[in-house]
XYZ file of C-alpha atoms in Angstrom:
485
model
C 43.779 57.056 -61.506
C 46.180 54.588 -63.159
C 48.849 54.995 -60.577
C 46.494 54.770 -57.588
C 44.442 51.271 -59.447
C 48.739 49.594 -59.321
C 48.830 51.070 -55.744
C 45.748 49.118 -54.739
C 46.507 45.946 -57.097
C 49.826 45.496 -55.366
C 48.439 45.567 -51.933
C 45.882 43.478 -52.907
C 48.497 40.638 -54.646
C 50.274 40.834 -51.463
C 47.385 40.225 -49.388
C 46.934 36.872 -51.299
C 50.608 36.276 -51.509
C 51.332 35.938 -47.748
C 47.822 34.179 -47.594
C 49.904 31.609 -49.503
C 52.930 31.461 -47.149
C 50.851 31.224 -44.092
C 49.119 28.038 -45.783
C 52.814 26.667 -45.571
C 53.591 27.286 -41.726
C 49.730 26.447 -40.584
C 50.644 22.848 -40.204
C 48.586 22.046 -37.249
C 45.296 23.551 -34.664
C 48.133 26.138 -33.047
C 49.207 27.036 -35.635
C 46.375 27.747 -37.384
C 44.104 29.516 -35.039
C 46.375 31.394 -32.911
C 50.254 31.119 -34.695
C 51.844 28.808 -32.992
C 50.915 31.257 -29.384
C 54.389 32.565 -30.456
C 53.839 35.985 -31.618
C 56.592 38.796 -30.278
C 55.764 42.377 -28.532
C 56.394 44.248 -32.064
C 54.374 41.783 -34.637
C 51.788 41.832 -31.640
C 51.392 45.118 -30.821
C 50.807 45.868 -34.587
C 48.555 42.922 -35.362
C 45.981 44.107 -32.219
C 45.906 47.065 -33.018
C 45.196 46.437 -36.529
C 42.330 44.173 -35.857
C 40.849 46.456 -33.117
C 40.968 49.361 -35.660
C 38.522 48.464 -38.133
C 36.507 50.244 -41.110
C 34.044 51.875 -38.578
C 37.211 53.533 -36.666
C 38.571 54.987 -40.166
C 36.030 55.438 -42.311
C 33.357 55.973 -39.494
C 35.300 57.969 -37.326
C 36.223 60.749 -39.714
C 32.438 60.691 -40.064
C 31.911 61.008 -36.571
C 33.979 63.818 -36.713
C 32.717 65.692 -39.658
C 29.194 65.605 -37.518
C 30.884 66.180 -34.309
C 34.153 67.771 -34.657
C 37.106 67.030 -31.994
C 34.525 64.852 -29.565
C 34.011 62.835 -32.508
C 36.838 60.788 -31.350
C 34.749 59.064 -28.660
C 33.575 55.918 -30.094
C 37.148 55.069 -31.654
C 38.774 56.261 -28.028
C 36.476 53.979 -25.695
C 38.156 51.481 -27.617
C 41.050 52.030 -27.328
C 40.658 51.860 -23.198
C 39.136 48.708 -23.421
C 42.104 47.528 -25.284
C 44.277 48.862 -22.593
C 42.164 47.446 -19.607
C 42.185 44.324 -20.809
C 46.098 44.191 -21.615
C 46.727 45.326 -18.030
C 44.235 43.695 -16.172
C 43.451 40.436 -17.869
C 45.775 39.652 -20.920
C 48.298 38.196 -18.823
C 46.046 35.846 -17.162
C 43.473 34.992 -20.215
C 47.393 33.862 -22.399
C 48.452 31.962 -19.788
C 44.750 29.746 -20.139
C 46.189 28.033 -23.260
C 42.623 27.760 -24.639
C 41.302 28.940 -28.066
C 38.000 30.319 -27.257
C 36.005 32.254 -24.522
C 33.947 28.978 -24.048
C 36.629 26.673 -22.815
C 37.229 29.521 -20.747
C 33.969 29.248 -19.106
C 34.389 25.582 -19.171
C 37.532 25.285 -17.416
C 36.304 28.152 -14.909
C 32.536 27.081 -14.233
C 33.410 23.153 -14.671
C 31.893 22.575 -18.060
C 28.079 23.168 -19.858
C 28.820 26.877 -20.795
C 29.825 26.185 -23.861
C 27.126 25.763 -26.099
C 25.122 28.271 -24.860
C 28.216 31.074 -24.583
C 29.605 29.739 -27.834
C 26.016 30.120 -29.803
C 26.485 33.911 -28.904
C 29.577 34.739 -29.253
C 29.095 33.511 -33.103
C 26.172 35.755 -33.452
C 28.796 39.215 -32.209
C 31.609 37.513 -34.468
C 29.513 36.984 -37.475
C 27.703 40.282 -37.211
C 31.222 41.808 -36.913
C 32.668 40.156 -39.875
C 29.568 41.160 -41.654
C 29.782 44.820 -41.206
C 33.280 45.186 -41.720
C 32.950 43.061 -44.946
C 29.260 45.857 -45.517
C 32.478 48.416 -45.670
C 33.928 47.034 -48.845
C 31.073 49.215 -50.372
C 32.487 52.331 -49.853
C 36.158 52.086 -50.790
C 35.282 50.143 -54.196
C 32.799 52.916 -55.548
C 35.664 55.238 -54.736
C 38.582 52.825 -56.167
C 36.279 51.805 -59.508
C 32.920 52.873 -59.801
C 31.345 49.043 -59.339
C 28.252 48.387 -57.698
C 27.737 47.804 -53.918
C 27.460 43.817 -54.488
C 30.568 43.328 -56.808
C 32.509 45.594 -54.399
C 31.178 43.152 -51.544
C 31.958 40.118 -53.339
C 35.626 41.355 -54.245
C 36.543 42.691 -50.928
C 34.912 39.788 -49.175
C 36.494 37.192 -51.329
C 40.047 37.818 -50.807
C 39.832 38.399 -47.392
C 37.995 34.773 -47.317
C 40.700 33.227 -49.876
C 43.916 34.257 -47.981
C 42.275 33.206 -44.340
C 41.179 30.014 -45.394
C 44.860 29.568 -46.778
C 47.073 30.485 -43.567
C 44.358 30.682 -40.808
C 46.363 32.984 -38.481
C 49.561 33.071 -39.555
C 48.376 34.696 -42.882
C 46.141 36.541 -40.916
C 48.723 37.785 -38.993
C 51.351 38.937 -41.496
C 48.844 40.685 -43.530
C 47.854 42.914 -40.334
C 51.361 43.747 -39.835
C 51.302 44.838 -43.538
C 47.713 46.385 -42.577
C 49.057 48.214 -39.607
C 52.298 50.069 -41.172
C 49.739 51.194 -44.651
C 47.456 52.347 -42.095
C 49.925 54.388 -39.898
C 51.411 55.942 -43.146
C 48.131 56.598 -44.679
C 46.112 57.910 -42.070
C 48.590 59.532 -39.595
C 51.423 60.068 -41.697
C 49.738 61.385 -45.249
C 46.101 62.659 -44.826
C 45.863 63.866 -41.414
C 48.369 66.656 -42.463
C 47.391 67.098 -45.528
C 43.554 67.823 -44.740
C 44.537 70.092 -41.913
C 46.390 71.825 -44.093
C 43.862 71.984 -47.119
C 41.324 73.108 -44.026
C 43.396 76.006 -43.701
C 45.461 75.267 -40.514
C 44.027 74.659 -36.757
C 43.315 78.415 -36.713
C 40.688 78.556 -39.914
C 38.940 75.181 -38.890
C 38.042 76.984 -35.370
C 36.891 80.734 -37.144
C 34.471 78.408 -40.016
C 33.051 76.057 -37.019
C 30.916 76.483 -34.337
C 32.876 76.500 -31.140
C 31.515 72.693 -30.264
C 33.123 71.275 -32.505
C 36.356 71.487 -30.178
C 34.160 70.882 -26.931
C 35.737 67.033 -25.796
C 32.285 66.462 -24.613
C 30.170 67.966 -27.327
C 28.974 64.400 -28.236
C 27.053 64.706 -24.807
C 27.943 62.456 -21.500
C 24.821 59.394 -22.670
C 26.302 58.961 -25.701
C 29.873 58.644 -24.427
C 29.037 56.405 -21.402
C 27.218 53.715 -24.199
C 30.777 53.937 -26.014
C 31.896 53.008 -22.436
C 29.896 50.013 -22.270
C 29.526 48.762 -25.549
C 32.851 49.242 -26.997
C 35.074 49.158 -23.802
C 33.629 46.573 -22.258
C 33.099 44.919 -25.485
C 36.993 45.055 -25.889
C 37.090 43.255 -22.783
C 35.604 40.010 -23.590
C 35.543 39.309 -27.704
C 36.302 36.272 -29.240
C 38.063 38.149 -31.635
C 40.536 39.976 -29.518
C 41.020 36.883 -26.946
C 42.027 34.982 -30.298
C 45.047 37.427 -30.184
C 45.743 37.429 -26.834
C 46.440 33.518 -27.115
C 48.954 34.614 -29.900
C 51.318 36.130 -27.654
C 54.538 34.292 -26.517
C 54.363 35.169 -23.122
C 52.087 36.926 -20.623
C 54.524 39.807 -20.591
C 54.226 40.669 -24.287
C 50.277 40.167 -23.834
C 50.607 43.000 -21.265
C 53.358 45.062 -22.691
C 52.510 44.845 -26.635
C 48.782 45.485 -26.164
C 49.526 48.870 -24.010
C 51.070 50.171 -26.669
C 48.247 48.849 -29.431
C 45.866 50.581 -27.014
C 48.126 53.789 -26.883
C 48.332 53.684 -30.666
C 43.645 53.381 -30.289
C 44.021 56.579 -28.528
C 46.055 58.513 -31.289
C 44.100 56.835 -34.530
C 41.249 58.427 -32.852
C 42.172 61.997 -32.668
C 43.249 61.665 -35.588
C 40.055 60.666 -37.272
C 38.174 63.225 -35.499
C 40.709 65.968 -36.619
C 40.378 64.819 -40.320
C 36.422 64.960 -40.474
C 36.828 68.770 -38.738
C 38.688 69.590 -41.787
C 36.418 67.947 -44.064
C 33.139 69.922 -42.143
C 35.886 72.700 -43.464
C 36.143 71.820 -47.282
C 32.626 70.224 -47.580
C 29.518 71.556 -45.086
C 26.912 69.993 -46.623
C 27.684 66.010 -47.649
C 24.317 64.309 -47.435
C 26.342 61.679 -44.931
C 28.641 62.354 -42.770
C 30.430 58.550 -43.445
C 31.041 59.938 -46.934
C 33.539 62.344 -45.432
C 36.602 60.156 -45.552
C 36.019 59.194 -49.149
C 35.111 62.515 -50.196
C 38.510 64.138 -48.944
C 41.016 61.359 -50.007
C 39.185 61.599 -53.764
C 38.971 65.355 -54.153
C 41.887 66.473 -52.100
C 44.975 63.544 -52.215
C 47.368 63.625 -55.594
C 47.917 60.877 -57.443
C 49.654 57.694 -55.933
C 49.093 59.376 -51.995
C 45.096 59.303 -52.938
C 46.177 55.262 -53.795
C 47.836 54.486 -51.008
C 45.052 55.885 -48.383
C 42.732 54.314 -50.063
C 44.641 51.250 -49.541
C 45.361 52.174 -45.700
C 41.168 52.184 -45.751
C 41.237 48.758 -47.045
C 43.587 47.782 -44.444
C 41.448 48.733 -41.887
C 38.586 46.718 -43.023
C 40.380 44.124 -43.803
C 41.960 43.538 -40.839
C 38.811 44.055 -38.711
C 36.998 41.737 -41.628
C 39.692 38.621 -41.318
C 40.048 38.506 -37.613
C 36.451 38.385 -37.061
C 35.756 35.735 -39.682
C 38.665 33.486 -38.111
C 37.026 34.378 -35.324
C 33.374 33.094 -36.283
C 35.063 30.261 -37.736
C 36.653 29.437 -34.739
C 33.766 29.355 -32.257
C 31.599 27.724 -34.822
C 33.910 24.341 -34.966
C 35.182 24.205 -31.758
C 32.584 25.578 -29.566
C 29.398 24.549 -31.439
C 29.740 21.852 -34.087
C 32.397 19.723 -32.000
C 30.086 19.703 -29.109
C 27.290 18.574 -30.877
C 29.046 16.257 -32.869
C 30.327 14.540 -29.930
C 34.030 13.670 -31.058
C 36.909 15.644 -31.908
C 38.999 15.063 -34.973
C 41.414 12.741 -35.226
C 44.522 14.383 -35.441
C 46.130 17.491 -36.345
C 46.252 17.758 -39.999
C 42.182 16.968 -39.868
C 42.059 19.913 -37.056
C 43.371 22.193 -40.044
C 41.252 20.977 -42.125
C 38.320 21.494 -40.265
C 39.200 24.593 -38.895
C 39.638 26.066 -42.646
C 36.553 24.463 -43.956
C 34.755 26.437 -41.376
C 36.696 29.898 -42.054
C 35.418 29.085 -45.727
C 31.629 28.563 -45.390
C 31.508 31.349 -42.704
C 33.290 33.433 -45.453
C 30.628 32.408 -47.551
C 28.345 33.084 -44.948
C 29.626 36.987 -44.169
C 29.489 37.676 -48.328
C 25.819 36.506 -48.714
C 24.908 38.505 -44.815
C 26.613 41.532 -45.921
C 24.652 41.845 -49.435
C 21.211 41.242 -48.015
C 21.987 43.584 -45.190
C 22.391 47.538 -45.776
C 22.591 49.290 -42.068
C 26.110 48.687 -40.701
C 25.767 50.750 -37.875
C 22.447 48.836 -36.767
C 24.156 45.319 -37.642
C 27.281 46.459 -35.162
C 24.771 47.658 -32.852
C 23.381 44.414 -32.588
C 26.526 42.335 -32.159
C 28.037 44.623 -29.594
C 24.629 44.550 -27.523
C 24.311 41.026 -27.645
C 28.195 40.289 -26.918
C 27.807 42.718 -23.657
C 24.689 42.112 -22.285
C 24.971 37.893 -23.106
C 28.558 37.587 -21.804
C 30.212 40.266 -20.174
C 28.891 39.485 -16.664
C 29.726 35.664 -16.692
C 33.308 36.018 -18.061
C 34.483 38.761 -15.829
C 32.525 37.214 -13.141
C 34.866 34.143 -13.292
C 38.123 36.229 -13.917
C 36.719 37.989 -10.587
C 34.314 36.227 -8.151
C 35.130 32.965 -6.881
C 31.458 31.935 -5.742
C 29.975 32.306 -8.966
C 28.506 29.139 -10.648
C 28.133 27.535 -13.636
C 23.894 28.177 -13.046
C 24.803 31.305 -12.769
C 26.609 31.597 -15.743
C 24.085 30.031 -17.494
C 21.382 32.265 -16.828
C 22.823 35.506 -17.145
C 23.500 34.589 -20.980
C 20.282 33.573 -21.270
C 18.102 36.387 -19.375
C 21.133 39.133 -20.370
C 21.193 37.870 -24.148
C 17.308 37.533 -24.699
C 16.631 41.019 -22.713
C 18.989 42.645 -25.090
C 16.753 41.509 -28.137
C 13.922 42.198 -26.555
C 14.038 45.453 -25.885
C 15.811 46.233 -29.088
C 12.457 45.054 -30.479
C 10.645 47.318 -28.493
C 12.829 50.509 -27.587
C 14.676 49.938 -31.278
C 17.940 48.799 -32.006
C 20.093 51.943 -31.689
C 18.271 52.926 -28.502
C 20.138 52.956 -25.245
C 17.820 51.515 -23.118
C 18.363 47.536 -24.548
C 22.551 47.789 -23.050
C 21.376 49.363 -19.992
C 18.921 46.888 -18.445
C 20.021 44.134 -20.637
C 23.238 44.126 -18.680
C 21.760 45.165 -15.233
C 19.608 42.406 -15.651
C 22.501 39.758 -16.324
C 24.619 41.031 -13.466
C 21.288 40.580 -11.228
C 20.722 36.952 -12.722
C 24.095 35.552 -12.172
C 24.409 37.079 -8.336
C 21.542 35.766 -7.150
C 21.796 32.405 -8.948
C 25.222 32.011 -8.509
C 23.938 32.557 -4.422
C 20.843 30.109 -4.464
C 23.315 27.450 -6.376
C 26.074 24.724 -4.821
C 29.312 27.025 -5.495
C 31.559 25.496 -7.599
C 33.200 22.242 -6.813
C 36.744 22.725 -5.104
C 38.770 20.486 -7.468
C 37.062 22.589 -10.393
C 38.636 25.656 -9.024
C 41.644 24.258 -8.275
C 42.354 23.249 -11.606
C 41.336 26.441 -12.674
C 43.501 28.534 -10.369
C 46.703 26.075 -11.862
C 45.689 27.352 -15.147
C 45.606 31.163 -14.594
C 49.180 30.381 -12.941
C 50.193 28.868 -16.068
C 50.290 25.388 -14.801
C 48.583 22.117 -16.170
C 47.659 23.638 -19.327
C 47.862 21.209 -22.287
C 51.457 21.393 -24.470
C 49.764 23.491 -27.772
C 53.075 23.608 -29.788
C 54.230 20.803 -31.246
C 58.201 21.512 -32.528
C 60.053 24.718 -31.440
C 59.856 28.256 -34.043
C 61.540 31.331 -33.647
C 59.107 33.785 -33.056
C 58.930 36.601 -34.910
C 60.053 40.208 -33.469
């Protein structure tokens, strides 16, 4: 294992490395949370689809597959559609806003006193996200060097915490780029051919299996049409994926670069589904099917390919892990404690500084969650609930219906947020039921306030209109940069 422990270490150093050159081009609140909004199609295309493509797209996916076979691919394929309905439908518009949350969104759309409210639950989805991608750690460490769920936690966490705080998104950025090409080597490029072929070949997989594990709809139509609205329409609306929208130079390579980071979703999940077939192949009986990915790489990879997958399964959870904790971070200052506070800082340089203090205690945060916590598919169950049953109505109400109000707003994150938890008490929190009425009853909420309410004041949507065009918006970039290709 010596040569795969030097893979890992190097990836790792580098992680921390370009943590430390991001510190020295995060000079002020652009460039910090959303790099200067000068990212190009190719950096951007690979840094969404890294972030999108998380530890419970790699890791869970193949175990979706190993249960499932081909239809397995499902959960990390709904994603990928959200990720191209929102570049083609809405990133063009939402990068042209010039904001830094979904909350001044609201704000600017509803005239103000949505923020507090929409920002208090948006941190709930980005914390629980960072949480369970950080829960992920776990896995790979055990495999990597034997240590104990909390060290591997703690280790994982930490430098994912140390070279965000340092760069904010810039760092964040260049170490997804980094993320996305170890991924697309070691998943695609290494062990998807290499556990077919161990499986015996396309033909073998289909004689050993039953024949629905190559039905595309084995998974059965309820379960695919809750990937539908939790993950597709969760794409839609995340702080975590509008944060790299905003990155984008231009509206065009919002639209353009996140087609092809959604095309890319689309692939990755085949893929995953393909390798945990094989893996039903090699190993029938795992007690869990998430132990199918590390299973495979361990028994199955040589030396120095075995290190560099498990490296491409770090990058996936890393790159979910920092994006959501910037994320967090994020919301938490600007949406939450700067309202409540009352003033903003007082120039740039204390923006950064805020804005990194907050990506450290939320770090902090995420660590401490993620030990106490030991379901990760009940803790992403949770923050994908209460992110589409809270907010999906009043955000794509206000991208799409002009007579909706801020009272409408307002409600339907209230009633849609606290039905979701409700009936997750009582129906449980991986039922379907808590999605399904949560978010019928926020859609019902906001129409008929929205109705029985003054509609929003004409100057209010004027301004907001000038905005979506790209006009009025505040001058976020201080001196000129090349932006990177």
């Amino acid at each position: 294992m010596a040569v795969d422990y030097t893979v890992i270490v190097i990836y790792l150093a580098g992680m921390l490395a370009m943590g430390w050159w991001g510190m020295r081009r995060a000079q002020s609140k652009s460039e910090f949370l959303v790099a200067g909004r000068r990212l190009g199609p190719a950096m951007y295309s690979g840094t969404m689809a890294a972030i999108v493509l998380g530890g419970a797209s790699t890791i869970g996916g193949v175990g979706l597959g190993y249960q499932y076979g081909l239809s397995g691919a499902w959960m990390v394929f709904t994603i990928g559609l959200g990720l191209l309905a929102l570049s083609v439908f809405f990133s063009a518009r939402i990068a042209r806003l010039k904001v830094y949350t979904v909350s001044e969104m609201l704000d600017l759309r509803y005239g103000g006193r949505a923020g507090v409210i929409s920002g208090v639950v948006m941190w709930a989805y980005t914390l629980m996200l960072a949480v369970t991608s950080t829960i992920a750690y776990a896995t790979i460490f055990d495999v990597l060097f034997d240590v104990n769920r909390t060290v591997a936690i703690v280790l994982g966490g930490s430098i994912v915490v140390a070279y965000s705080t340092l760069g904010g998104m810039w760092s964040i950025t260049l170490t997804d780029m980094v993320q996305f090409v170890v991924k697309t080597i070691g998943v695609l490029l290494l062990l998807l051919p290499i556990a077919v072929v161990k499986a015996g070949g396309f033909s073998e997989m289909r004689a050993e299996l039953p024949t629905e594990y190559f039905d595309p709809l084995g998974i059965g139509g309820e379960t695919i049409f809750t990937y539908v609205l939790i993950y597709t329409f969760g794409m839609l609306i995340g702080q975590d994926i509008w944060q790299r929208v905003f990155t984008a130079r231009s509206d065009r390579t919002a639209k353009w670069g996140g087609t092809v980071a959604g095309t890319y979703c689309l692939v990755y999940a085949l893929a995953g589904a393909v390798i945990g077939t094989a893996a039903k192949v090699l190993y029938p009986n795992l007690a869990s099917a998430d132990d199918a990915f590390a299973t495979i790489v361990k028994d199955e990879l040589p030396v120095g390919v075995r290190g560099l997958v498990l490296a491409a399964a770090l990058a996936a959870v890393m790159s979910t892990s920092s994006g959501a904790l910037i994320a967090c971070a994020t919301v938490a200052n600007n949406d939450i404690w700067s309202r409540l506070r009352g003033k903003a800082a007082s120039g740039e340089r204390d923006e950064v500084r805020g804005n990194r203090a907050f990506i450290l205690i939320m770090g902090l945060a995420v660590i401490g969650t993620a030990i106490a916590i030991d379901n990760v598919v009940e803790a992403l169950t949770v923050a994908y609930n209460l992110l589409v049953g809270g907010l999906l109505v009043p955000i794509l109400g206000g991208l799409l219906w002009k007579r909706g109000t801020v009272y409408g707003a307002l409600a339907s994150v209230v009633v849609g947020g606290l039905a979701v938890i409700g009936l997750m008490a009582g129906y449980g929190i991986l039922a379907n039921e808590p999605i399904y009425y949560g978010l019928l009853s926020s859609l019902a909420v906001y129409v008929i306030v929205s109705l029985a309410t003054p509609a929003t004041d004409a100057a209010v949507l004027e301004a907001w209109r000038e905005r979506l065009a790209g006009r009025g918006a505040p001058e976020l970039v201080s001196e000129p940069v090349p932006a990177p290709q």
